[in-house]
PDB file of C-alpha atoms in Angstrom:
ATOM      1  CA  UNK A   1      46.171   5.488 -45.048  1.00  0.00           C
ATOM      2  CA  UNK A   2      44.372   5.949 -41.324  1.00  0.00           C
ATOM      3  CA  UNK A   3      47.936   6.462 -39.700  1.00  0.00           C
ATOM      4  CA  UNK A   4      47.741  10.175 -38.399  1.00  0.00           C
ATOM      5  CA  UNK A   5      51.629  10.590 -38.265  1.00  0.00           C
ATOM      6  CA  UNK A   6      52.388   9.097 -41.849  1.00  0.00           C
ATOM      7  CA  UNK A   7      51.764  12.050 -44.646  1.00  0.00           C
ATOM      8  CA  UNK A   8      51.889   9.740 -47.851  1.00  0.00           C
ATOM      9  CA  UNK A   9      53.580  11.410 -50.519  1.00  0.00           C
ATOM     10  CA  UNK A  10      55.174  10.594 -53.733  1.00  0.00           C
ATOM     11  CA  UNK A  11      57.768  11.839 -56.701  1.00  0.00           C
ATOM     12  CA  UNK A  12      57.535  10.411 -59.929  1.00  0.00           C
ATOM     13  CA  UNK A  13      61.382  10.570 -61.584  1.00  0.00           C
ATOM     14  CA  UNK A  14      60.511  10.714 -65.182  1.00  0.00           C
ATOM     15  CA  UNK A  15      63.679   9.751 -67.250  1.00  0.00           C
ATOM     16  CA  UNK A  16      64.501  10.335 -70.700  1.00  0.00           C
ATOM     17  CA  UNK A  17      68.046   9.586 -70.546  1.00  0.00           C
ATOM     18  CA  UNK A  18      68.846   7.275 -73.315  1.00  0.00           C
ATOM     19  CA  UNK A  19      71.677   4.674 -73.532  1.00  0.00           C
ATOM     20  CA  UNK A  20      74.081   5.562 -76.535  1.00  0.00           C
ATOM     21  CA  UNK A  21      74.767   1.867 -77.148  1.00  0.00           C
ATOM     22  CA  UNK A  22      71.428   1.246 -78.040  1.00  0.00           C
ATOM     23  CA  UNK A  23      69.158   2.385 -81.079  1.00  0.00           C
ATOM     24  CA  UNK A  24      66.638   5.076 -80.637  1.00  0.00           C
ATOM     25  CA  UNK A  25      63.408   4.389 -79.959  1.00  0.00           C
ATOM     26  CA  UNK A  26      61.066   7.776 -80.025  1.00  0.00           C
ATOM     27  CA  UNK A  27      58.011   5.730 -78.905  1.00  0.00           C
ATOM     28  CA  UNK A  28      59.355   4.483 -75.626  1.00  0.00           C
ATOM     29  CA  UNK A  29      60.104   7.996 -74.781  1.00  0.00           C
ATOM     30  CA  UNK A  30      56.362   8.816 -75.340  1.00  0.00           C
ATOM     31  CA  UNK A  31      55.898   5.503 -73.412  1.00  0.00           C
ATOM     32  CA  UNK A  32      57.623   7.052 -70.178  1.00  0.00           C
ATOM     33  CA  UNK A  33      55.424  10.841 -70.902  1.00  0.00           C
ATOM     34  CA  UNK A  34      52.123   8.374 -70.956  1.00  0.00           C
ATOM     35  CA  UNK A  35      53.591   6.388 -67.986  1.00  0.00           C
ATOM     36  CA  UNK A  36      53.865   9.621 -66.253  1.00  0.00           C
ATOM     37  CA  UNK A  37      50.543  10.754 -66.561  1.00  0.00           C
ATOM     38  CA  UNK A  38      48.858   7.392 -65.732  1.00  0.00           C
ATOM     39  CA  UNK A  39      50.915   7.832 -62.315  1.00  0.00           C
ATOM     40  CA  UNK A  40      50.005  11.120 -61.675  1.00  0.00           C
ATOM     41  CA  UNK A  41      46.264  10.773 -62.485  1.00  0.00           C
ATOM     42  CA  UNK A  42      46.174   7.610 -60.439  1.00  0.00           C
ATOM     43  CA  UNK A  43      48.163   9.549 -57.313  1.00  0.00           C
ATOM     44  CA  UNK A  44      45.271  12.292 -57.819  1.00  0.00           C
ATOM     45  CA  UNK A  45      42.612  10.146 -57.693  1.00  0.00           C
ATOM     46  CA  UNK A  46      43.932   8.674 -54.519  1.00  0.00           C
ATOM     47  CA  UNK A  47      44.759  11.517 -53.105  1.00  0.00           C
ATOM     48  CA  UNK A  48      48.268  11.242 -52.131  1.00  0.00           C
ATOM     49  CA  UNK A  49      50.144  13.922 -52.343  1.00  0.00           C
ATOM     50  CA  UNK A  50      52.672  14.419 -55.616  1.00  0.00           C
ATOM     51  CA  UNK A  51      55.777  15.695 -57.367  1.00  0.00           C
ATOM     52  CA  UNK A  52      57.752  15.512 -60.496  1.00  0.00           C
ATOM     53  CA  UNK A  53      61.044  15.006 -60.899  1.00  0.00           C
ATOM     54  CA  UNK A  54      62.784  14.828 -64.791  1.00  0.00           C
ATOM     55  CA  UNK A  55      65.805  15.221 -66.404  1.00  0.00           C
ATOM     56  CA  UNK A  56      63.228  16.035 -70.074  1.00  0.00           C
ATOM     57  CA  UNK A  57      63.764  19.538 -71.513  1.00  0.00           C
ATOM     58  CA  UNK A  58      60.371  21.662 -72.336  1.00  0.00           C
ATOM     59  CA  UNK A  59      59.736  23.430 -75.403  1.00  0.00           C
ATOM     60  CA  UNK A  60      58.044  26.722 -75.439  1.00  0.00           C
ATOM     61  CA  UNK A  61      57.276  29.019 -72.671  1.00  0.00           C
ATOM     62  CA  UNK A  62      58.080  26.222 -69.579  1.00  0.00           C
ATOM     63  CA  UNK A  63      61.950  26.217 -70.253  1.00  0.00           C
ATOM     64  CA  UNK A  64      63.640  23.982 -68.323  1.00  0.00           C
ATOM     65  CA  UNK A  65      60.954  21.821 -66.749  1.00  0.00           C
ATOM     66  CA  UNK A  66      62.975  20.056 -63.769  1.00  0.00           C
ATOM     67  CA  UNK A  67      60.376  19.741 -60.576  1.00  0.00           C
ATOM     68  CA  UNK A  68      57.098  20.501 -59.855  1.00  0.00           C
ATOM     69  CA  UNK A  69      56.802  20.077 -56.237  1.00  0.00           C
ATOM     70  CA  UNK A  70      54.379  18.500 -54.231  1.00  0.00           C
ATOM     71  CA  UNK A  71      50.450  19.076 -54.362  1.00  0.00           C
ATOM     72  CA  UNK A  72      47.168  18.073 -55.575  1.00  0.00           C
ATOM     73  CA  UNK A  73      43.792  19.581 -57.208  1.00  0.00           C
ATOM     74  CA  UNK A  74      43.027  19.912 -60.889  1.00  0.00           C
ATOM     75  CA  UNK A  75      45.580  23.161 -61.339  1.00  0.00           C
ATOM     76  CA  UNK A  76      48.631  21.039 -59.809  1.00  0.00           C
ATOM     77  CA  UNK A  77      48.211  18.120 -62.407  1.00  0.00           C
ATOM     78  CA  UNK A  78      47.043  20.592 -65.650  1.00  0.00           C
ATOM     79  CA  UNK A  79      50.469  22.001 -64.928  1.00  0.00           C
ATOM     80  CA  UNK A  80      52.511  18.379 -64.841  1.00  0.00           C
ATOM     81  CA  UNK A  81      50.043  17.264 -67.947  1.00  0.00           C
ATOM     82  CA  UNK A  82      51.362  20.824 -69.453  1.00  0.00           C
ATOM     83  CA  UNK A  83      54.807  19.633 -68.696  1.00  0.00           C
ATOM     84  CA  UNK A  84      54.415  16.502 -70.094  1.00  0.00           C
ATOM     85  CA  UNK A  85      53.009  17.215 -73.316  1.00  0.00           C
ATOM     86  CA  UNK A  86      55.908  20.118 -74.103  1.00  0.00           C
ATOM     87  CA  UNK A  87      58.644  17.874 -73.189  1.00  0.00           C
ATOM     88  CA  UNK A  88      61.133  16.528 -75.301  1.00  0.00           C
ATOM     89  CA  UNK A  89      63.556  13.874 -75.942  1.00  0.00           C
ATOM     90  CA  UNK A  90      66.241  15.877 -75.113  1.00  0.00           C
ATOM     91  CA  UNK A  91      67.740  15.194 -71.391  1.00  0.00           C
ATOM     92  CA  UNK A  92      69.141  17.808 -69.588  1.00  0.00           C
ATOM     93  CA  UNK A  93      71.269  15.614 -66.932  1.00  0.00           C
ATOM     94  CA  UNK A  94      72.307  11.932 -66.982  1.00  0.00           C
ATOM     95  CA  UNK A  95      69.616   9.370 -64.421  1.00  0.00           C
ATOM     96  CA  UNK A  96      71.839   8.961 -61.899  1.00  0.00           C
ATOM     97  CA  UNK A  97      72.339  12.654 -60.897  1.00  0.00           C
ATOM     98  CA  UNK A  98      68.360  12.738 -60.889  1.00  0.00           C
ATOM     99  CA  UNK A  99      68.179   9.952 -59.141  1.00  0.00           C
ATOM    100  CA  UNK A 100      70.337  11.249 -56.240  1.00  0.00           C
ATOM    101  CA  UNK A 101      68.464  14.697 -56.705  1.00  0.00           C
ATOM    102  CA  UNK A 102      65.087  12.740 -55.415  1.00  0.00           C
ATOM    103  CA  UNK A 103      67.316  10.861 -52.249  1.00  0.00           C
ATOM    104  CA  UNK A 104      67.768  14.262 -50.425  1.00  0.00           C
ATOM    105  CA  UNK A 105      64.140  14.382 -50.060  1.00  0.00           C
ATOM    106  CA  UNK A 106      64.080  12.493 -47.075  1.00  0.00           C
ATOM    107  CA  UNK A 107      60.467  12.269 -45.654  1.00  0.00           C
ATOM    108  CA  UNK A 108      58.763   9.157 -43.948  1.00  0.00           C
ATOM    109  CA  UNK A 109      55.628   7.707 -45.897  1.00  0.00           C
ATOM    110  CA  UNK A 110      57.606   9.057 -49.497  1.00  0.00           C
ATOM    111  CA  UNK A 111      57.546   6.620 -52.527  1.00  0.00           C
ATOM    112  CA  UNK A 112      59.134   6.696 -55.567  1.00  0.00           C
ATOM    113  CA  UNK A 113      58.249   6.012 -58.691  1.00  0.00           C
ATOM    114  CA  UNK A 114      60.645   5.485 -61.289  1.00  0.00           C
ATOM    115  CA  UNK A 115      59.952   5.705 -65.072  1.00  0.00           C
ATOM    116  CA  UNK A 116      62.256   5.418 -67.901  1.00  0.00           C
ATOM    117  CA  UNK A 117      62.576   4.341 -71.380  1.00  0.00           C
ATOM    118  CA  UNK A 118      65.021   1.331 -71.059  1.00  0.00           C
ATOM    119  CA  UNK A 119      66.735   0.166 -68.084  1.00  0.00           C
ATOM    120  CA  UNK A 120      70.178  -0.167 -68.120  1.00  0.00           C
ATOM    121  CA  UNK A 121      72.776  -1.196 -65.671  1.00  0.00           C
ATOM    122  CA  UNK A 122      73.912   1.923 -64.820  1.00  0.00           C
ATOM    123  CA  UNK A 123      70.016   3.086 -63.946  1.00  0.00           C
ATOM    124  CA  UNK A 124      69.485   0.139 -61.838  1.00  0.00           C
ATOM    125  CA  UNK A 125      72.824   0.921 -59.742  1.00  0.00           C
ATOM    126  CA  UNK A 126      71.179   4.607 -59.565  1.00  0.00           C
ATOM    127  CA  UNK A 127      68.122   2.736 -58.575  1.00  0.00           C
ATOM    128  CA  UNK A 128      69.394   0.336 -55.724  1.00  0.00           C
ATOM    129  CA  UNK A 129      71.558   3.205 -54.097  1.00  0.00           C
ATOM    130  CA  UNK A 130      67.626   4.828 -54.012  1.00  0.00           C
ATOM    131  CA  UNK A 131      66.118   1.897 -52.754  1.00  0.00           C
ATOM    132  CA  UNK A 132      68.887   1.742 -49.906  1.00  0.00           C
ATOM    133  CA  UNK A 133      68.591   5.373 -48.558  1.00  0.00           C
ATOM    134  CA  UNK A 134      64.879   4.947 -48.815  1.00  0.00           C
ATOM    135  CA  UNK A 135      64.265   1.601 -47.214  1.00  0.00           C
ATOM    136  CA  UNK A 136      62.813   0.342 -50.587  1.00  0.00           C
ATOM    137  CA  UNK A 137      59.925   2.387 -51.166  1.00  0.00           C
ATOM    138  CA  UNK A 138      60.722   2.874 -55.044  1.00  0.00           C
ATOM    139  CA  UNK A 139      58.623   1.480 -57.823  1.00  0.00           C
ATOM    140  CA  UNK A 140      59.742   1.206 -61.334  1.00  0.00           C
ATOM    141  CA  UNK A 141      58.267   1.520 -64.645  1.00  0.00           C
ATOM    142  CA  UNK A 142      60.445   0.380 -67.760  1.00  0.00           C
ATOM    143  CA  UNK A 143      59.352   2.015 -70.726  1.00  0.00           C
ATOM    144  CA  UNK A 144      60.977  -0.820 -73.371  1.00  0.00           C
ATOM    145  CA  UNK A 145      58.732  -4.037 -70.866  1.00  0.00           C
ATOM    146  CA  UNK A 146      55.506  -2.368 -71.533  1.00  0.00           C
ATOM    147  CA  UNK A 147      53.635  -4.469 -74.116  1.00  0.00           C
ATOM    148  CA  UNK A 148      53.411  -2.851 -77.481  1.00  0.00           C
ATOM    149  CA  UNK A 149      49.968  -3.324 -78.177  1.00  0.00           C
ATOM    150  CA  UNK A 150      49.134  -1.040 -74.638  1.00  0.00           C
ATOM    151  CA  UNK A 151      46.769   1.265 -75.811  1.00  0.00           C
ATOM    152  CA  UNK A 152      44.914   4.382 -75.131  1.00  0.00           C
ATOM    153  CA  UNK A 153      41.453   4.391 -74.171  1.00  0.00           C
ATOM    154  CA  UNK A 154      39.314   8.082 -76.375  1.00  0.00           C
ATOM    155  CA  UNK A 155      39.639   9.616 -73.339  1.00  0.00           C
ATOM    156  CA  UNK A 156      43.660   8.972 -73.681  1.00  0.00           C
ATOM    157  CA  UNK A 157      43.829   6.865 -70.532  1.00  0.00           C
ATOM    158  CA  UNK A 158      47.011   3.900 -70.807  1.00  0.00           C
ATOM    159  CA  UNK A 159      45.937   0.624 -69.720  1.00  0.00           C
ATOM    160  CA  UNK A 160      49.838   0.065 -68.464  1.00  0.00           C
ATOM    161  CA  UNK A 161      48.625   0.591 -64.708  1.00  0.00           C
TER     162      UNK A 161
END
């Protein structure tokens, strides 16, 4: 944090890819859309600078709701919070090819933070060939690990930090 020359940033890869082989479960989708706001909130209280990165669809006037790039302030994160609470289940590119989207961004003092529903082999192949070209720097959040009684605070806060 006091190194001048480091700008902290981070992109949060929100997945909603889901493996074929296994059966559907809608609420670890919503898991990953409450993951992602938890992240976000806690990048904007810190301060460190932000993106978005998701292979979800967006119903209604957003479209296709692929990246929001980098930022911070109340109007950045209203917009990602929009995002999040138009997307759908429906994924509009397999995890890998998001995955390597996010590794051209190459930018010392950039984390990553993964979230998707269940991780599969393929993801974590996605996610080592990320870890490699980015020295490691990637954190992930597995939808299907996080306890099922997490709950929401009223305010609508997760306790899965």
């Amino acid at each position: 944090n006091y190194d001048h020359t480091l700008d902290l940033s981070a992109t949060v890869i929100l997945n909603v890819e889901y493996p074929k082989d296994i059966d559907f479960r809608p609420e670890l989708i919503e898991k990953c859309f409450s993951a992602g706001r938890t992240v976000c909130e806690a990048l904007e209280a810190k301060r460190i600078k932000y993106g978005v990165l998701t292979n979800a669809t967006s119903s209604g006037a957003l479209g296709l709701w692929s990246q929001v790039g980098d930022g911070l302030g109340r109007s950045h994160l209203m917009s990602i919070l929009e995002g999040l609470g138009r997307a759908t289940y429906s994924c509009t590119m397999p995890f890998s090819r998001l995955a390597g989207l996010a590794s051209r961004k190459n930018e010392d003092g950039r984390y990553y933070v993964v979230i998707t529903p269940v991780m599969t082999d393929r993801d974590a192949l996605a996610i080592s060939r990320l870890k490699a070209l980015k020295g490691g720097g990637v954190h992930i959040i597995d939808a299907s690990a996080i306890p099922a009684d997490s709950k929401e605070d009223e305010d609508g806060n997760s306790d899965i930090s």
